[in-house]
PDB file of C-alpha atoms in Angstrom:
ATOM      1  CA  GLY A 229      90.712 157.409  96.753  1.00  0.00           C
ATOM      2  CA  ARG A 230      91.277 158.403 100.350  1.00  0.00           C
ATOM      3  CA  GLU A 231      94.852 158.868 101.495  1.00  0.00           C
ATOM      4  CA  ASP A 232      94.038 157.995 105.128  1.00  0.00           C
ATOM      5  CA  ILE A 233      92.912 154.431 104.347  1.00  0.00           C
ATOM      6  CA  ILE A 234      95.660 151.872 103.814  1.00  0.00           C
ATOM      7  CA  ILE A 235      95.050 148.350 102.607  1.00  0.00           C
ATOM      8  CA  HIS A 236      98.023 146.009 102.462  1.00  0.00           C
ATOM      9  CA  ASN A 237      97.990 142.481 101.093  1.00  0.00           C
ATOM     10  CA  GLY A 238     101.505 141.148 101.221  1.00  0.00           C
ATOM     11  CA  GLU A 239     104.533 140.548 103.383  1.00  0.00           C
ATOM     12  CA  TRP A 240     106.307 143.011 105.672  1.00  0.00           C
ATOM     13  CA  ARG A 241     109.414 142.689 107.780  1.00  0.00           C
ATOM     14  CA  ASP A 242     108.749 142.832 111.544  1.00  0.00           C
ATOM     15  CA  THR A 243     110.141 146.354 111.868  1.00  0.00           C
ATOM     16  CA  GLU A 244     108.037 147.606 108.945  1.00  0.00           C
ATOM     17  CA  LEU A 245     104.928 145.988 110.385  1.00  0.00           C
ATOM     18  CA  ARG A 246     105.431 147.586 113.812  1.00  0.00           C
ATOM     19  CA  GLU A 247     106.010 151.014 112.233  1.00  0.00           C
ATOM     20  CA  TRP A 248     102.960 150.659 109.998  1.00  0.00           C
ATOM     21  CA  LEU A 249     100.671 149.460 112.808  1.00  0.00           C
ATOM     22  CA  ALA A 250     101.847 152.339 115.015  1.00  0.00           C
ATOM     23  CA  THR A 251     100.306 154.794 112.530  1.00  0.00           C
ATOM     24  CA  GLY A 252      96.842 153.236 112.716  1.00  0.00           C
ATOM     25  CA  HIS A 253      93.753 154.095 114.728  1.00  0.00           C
ATOM     26  CA  VAL A 254      91.890 150.788 114.430  1.00  0.00           C
ATOM     27  CA  GLY A 255      92.614 147.350 113.024  1.00  0.00           C
ATOM     28  CA  VAL A 256      90.057 145.566 110.854  1.00  0.00           C
ATOM     29  CA  TYR A 257      90.161 141.767 110.765  1.00  0.00           C
ATOM     30  CA  VAL A 258      87.033 140.257 109.287  1.00  0.00           C
ATOM     31  CA  SER A 259      88.274 136.816 108.309  1.00  0.00           C
ATOM     32  CA  SER A 260      85.560 134.255 108.846  1.00  0.00           C
ATOM     33  CA  GLY A 261      87.810 131.283 108.235  1.00  0.00           C
ATOM     34  CA  GLU A 262      90.967 131.890 110.235  1.00  0.00           C
ATOM     35  CA  GLY A 263      91.515 129.299 112.921  1.00  0.00           C
ATOM     36  CA  TYR A 264      93.472 131.306 115.481  1.00  0.00           C
ATOM     37  CA  GLY A 265      94.858 134.342 113.719  1.00  0.00           C
ATOM     38  CA  LEU A 266      98.066 136.009 114.839  1.00  0.00           C
ATOM     39  CA  GLN A 267      97.234 139.204 112.943  1.00  0.00           C
ATOM     40  CA  PRO A 268      94.645 140.365 115.490  1.00  0.00           C
ATOM     41  CA  LYS A 269      97.187 139.710 118.269  1.00  0.00           C
ATOM     42  CA  GLU A 270      99.768 141.801 116.399  1.00  0.00           C
ATOM     43  CA  MET A 271      97.269 144.615 116.016  1.00  0.00           C
ATOM     44  CA  MET A 272      96.311 144.446 119.696  1.00  0.00           C
ATOM     45  CA  ALA A 273      99.970 144.364 120.783  1.00  0.00           C
ATOM     46  CA  SER A 274     100.466 147.546 118.777  1.00  0.00           C
ATOM     47  CA  GLY A 275      97.630 149.193 120.669  1.00  0.00           C
ATOM     48  CA  LEU A 276      95.051 149.011 117.905  1.00  0.00           C
ATOM     49  CA  PRO A 277      91.489 148.279 118.944  1.00  0.00           C
ATOM     50  CA  LEU A 278      89.902 145.772 116.582  1.00  0.00           C
ATOM     51  CA  ILE A 279      86.906 145.537 114.364  1.00  0.00           C
ATOM     52  CA  ALA A 280      86.611 141.772 113.986  1.00  0.00           C
ATOM     53  CA  CYS A 281      84.459 138.685 113.670  1.00  0.00           C
ATOM     54  CA  ILE A 282      84.579 136.381 116.670  1.00  0.00           C
ATOM     55  CA  ASN A 283      84.664 132.872 115.291  1.00  0.00           C
ATOM     56  CA  THR A 284      86.629 129.659 115.537  1.00  0.00           C
ATOM     57  CA  GLY A 285      89.890 130.072 117.434  1.00  0.00           C
ATOM     58  CA  LEU A 286      89.607 133.854 117.660  1.00  0.00           C
ATOM     59  CA  ALA A 287      87.007 133.420 120.387  1.00  0.00           C
ATOM     60  CA  GLU A 288      89.817 132.009 122.546  1.00  0.00           C
ATOM     61  CA  TYR A 289      91.237 135.471 123.121  1.00  0.00           C
ATOM     62  CA  LEU A 290      88.991 138.141 121.614  1.00  0.00           C
ATOM     63  CA  ARG A 291      86.547 139.531 124.151  1.00  0.00           C
ATOM     64  CA  PRO A 292      83.865 142.235 123.785  1.00  0.00           C
ATOM     65  CA  GLU A 293      86.022 144.742 125.644  1.00  0.00           C
ATOM     66  CA  HIS A 294      88.810 144.237 123.071  1.00  0.00           C
ATOM     67  CA  ILE A 295      86.813 144.592 119.893  1.00  0.00           C
ATOM     68  CA  LEU A 296      83.932 146.059 117.986  1.00  0.00           C
ATOM     69  CA  GLU A 297      82.309 142.850 116.788  1.00  0.00           C
ATOM     70  CA  VAL A 298      81.165 142.406 113.206  1.00  0.00           C
ATOM     71  CA  ALA A 299      77.904 140.577 112.644  1.00  0.00           C
ATOM     72  CA  GLN A 300      78.020 137.438 110.541  1.00  0.00           C
ATOM     73  CA  ILE A 301      75.511 135.459 108.534  1.00  0.00           C
ATOM     74  CA  ARG A 302      75.732 131.803 107.588  1.00  0.00           C
ATOM     75  CA  ARG A 303      75.447 130.963 103.928  1.00  0.00           C
ATOM     76  CA  PRO A 304      76.458 128.096 101.658  1.00  0.00           C
ATOM     77  CA  SER A 305      80.172 127.902 100.927  1.00  0.00           C
ATOM     78  CA  THR A 306      81.091 127.660  97.261  1.00  0.00           C
ATOM     79  CA  TYR A 307      84.504 126.204  98.246  1.00  0.00           C
ATOM     80  CA  TRP A 308      83.110 123.109  99.967  1.00  0.00           C
ATOM     81  CA  LYS A 309      80.558 122.607  97.202  1.00  0.00           C
ATOM     82  CA  ARG A 310      83.151 122.954  94.429  1.00  0.00           C
ATOM     83  CA  ILE A 311      85.918 120.853  96.023  1.00  0.00           C
ATOM     84  CA  PHE A 312      84.000 118.206  97.959  1.00  0.00           C
ATOM     85  CA  ASN A 313      80.479 118.512  96.531  1.00  0.00           C
ATOM     86  CA  ILE A 314      78.954 118.955  99.986  1.00  0.00           C
ATOM     87  CA  GLU A 315      76.753 121.713 101.371  1.00  0.00           C
ATOM     88  CA  VAL A 316      78.337 123.608 104.275  1.00  0.00           C
ATOM     89  CA  ASN A 317      76.988 126.843 105.679  1.00  0.00           C
ATOM     90  CA  GLU A 318      79.885 129.039 106.769  1.00  0.00           C
ATOM     91  CA  PRO A 319      79.881 132.382 108.578  1.00  0.00           C
ATOM     92  CA  PHE A 320      80.498 135.456 106.439  1.00  0.00           C
ATOM     93  CA  PRO A 321      80.946 139.024 107.708  1.00  0.00           C
ATOM     94  CA  VAL A 322      78.098 141.428 107.007  1.00  0.00           C
ATOM     95  CA  LYS A 323      79.410 144.405 105.046  1.00  0.00           C
ATOM     96  CA  GLU A 324      76.971 146.869 106.649  1.00  0.00           C
ATOM     97  CA  SER A 325      78.152 145.769 110.089  1.00  0.00           C
ATOM     98  CA  ILE A 326      81.778 146.506 109.162  1.00  0.00           C
ATOM     99  CA  VAL A 327      80.808 149.967 107.901  1.00  0.00           C
ATOM    100  CA  SER A 328      78.738 150.626 111.021  1.00  0.00           C
ATOM    101  CA  GLN A 329      81.640 149.690 113.311  1.00  0.00           C
ATOM    102  CA  LEU A 330      84.035 151.910 111.334  1.00  0.00           C
ATOM    103  CA  HIS A 331      81.637 154.839 111.793  1.00  0.00           C
ATOM    104  CA  PHE A 332      81.333 154.033 115.508  1.00  0.00           C
ATOM    105  CA  ALA A 333      85.123 153.951 115.833  1.00  0.00           C
ATOM    106  CA  HIS A 334      85.425 157.299 114.067  1.00  0.00           C
ATOM    107  CA  ASP A 335      82.700 158.927 116.155  1.00  0.00           C
ATOM    108  CA  ASN A 336      83.911 157.599 119.543  1.00  0.00           C
ATOM    109  CA  PRO A 337      87.618 158.389 119.964  1.00  0.00           C
ATOM    110  CA  ARG A 338      87.491 158.049 123.778  1.00  0.00           C
ATOM    111  CA  LYS A 339      85.980 154.567 123.551  1.00  0.00           C
ATOM    112  CA  LEU A 340      88.646 153.678 120.980  1.00  0.00           C
ATOM    113  CA  GLU A 341      91.393 154.966 123.267  1.00  0.00           C
ATOM    114  CA  MET A 342      90.132 152.838 126.166  1.00  0.00           C
ATOM    115  CA  MET A 343      89.822 149.791 123.907  1.00  0.00           C
ATOM    116  CA  SER A 344      93.376 150.404 122.732  1.00  0.00           C
ATOM    117  CA  LEU A 345      94.732 150.299 126.284  1.00  0.00           C
ATOM    118  CA  ILE A 346      92.759 147.153 127.141  1.00  0.00           C
ATOM    119  CA  ALA A 347      93.751 145.376 123.907  1.00  0.00           C
ATOM    120  CA  SER A 348      97.419 146.227 124.318  1.00  0.00           C
ATOM    121  CA  ALA A 349      97.516 145.006 127.929  1.00  0.00           C
ATOM    122  CA  HIS A 350      95.711 141.805 126.987  1.00  0.00           C
ATOM    123  CA  ALA A 351      98.059 141.085 124.069  1.00  0.00           C
ATOM    124  CA  ARG A 352     101.100 141.611 126.309  1.00  0.00           C
ATOM    125  CA  SER A 353      99.757 138.908 128.636  1.00  0.00           C
ATOM    126  CA  TYR A 354     100.403 136.286 125.944  1.00  0.00           C
ATOM    127  CA  THR A 355     103.764 134.587 125.482  1.00  0.00           C
ATOM    128  CA  TRP A 356     104.792 131.864 123.061  1.00  0.00           C
ATOM    129  CA  GLU A 357     104.737 129.488 126.019  1.00  0.00           C
ATOM    130  CA  LYS A 358     101.160 130.453 126.908  1.00  0.00           C
ATOM    131  CA  VAL A 359      99.970 130.107 123.311  1.00  0.00           C
ATOM    132  CA  GLY A 360     101.754 126.753 123.041  1.00  0.00           C
ATOM    133  CA  GLN A 361     100.136 125.541 126.260  1.00  0.00           C
ATOM    134  CA  LEU A 362      96.685 126.589 125.013  1.00  0.00           C
ATOM    135  CA  ALA A 363      97.265 124.711 121.759  1.00  0.00           C
ATOM    136  CA  TYR A 364      98.495 121.662 123.652  1.00  0.00           C
ATOM    137  CA  ASN A 365      95.441 121.726 125.939  1.00  0.00           C
ATOM    138  CA  HIS A 366      93.063 121.922 122.972  1.00  0.00           C
ATOM    139  CA  ILE A 367      94.805 119.068 121.178  1.00  0.00           C
ATOM    140  CA  THR A 368      94.793 116.807 124.233  1.00  0.00           C
ATOM    141  CA  ASP A 369      91.137 117.686 124.928  1.00  0.00           C
ATOM    142  CA  PHE A 370      90.268 116.823 121.333  1.00  0.00           C
ATOM    143  CA  ILE A 371      92.201 113.553 121.424  1.00  0.00           C
ATOM    144  CA  GLY A 372      90.576 112.642 124.738  1.00  0.00           C
ATOM    145  CA  ALA A 373      87.119 113.447 123.392  1.00  0.00           C
ATOM    146  CA  THR A 374      87.601 111.369 120.249  1.00  0.00           C
ATOM    147  CA  ALA A 375      89.270 108.384 121.969  1.00  0.00           C
ATOM    148  CA  CYS A 376      85.935 107.116 123.343  1.00  0.00           C
TER     149      CYS A 376
END
């Protein structure tokens, strides 16, 4: 294996997470099912540019200048079929797109540095109050739209 690639699936204390993120060059977040996703915000706040899928709630704050976007395809979800016996086409990240963006990130350190500064500044603009207000606005918009 390669020593410079770290994959972590588990829990970290806040201080460990900050230290670990500070050692990175780019964050990869290719979830196609996360509603809002605090992990990309944590990566951005640590100054990591992102390789990510823009979908669902992530589109609320991820912009092209913050990320290297991963292409997605829609295909039938085995989860919805298995649990509810319905056909739902969900977005899935394209593996070749992830690899391509990793190569781009490696080959363009200046672009990555600029993205890092932009992402960090953008993440710092969010507070718990701002995120709460956004959530409140979406909920009230949804309730208003469905009350008809």
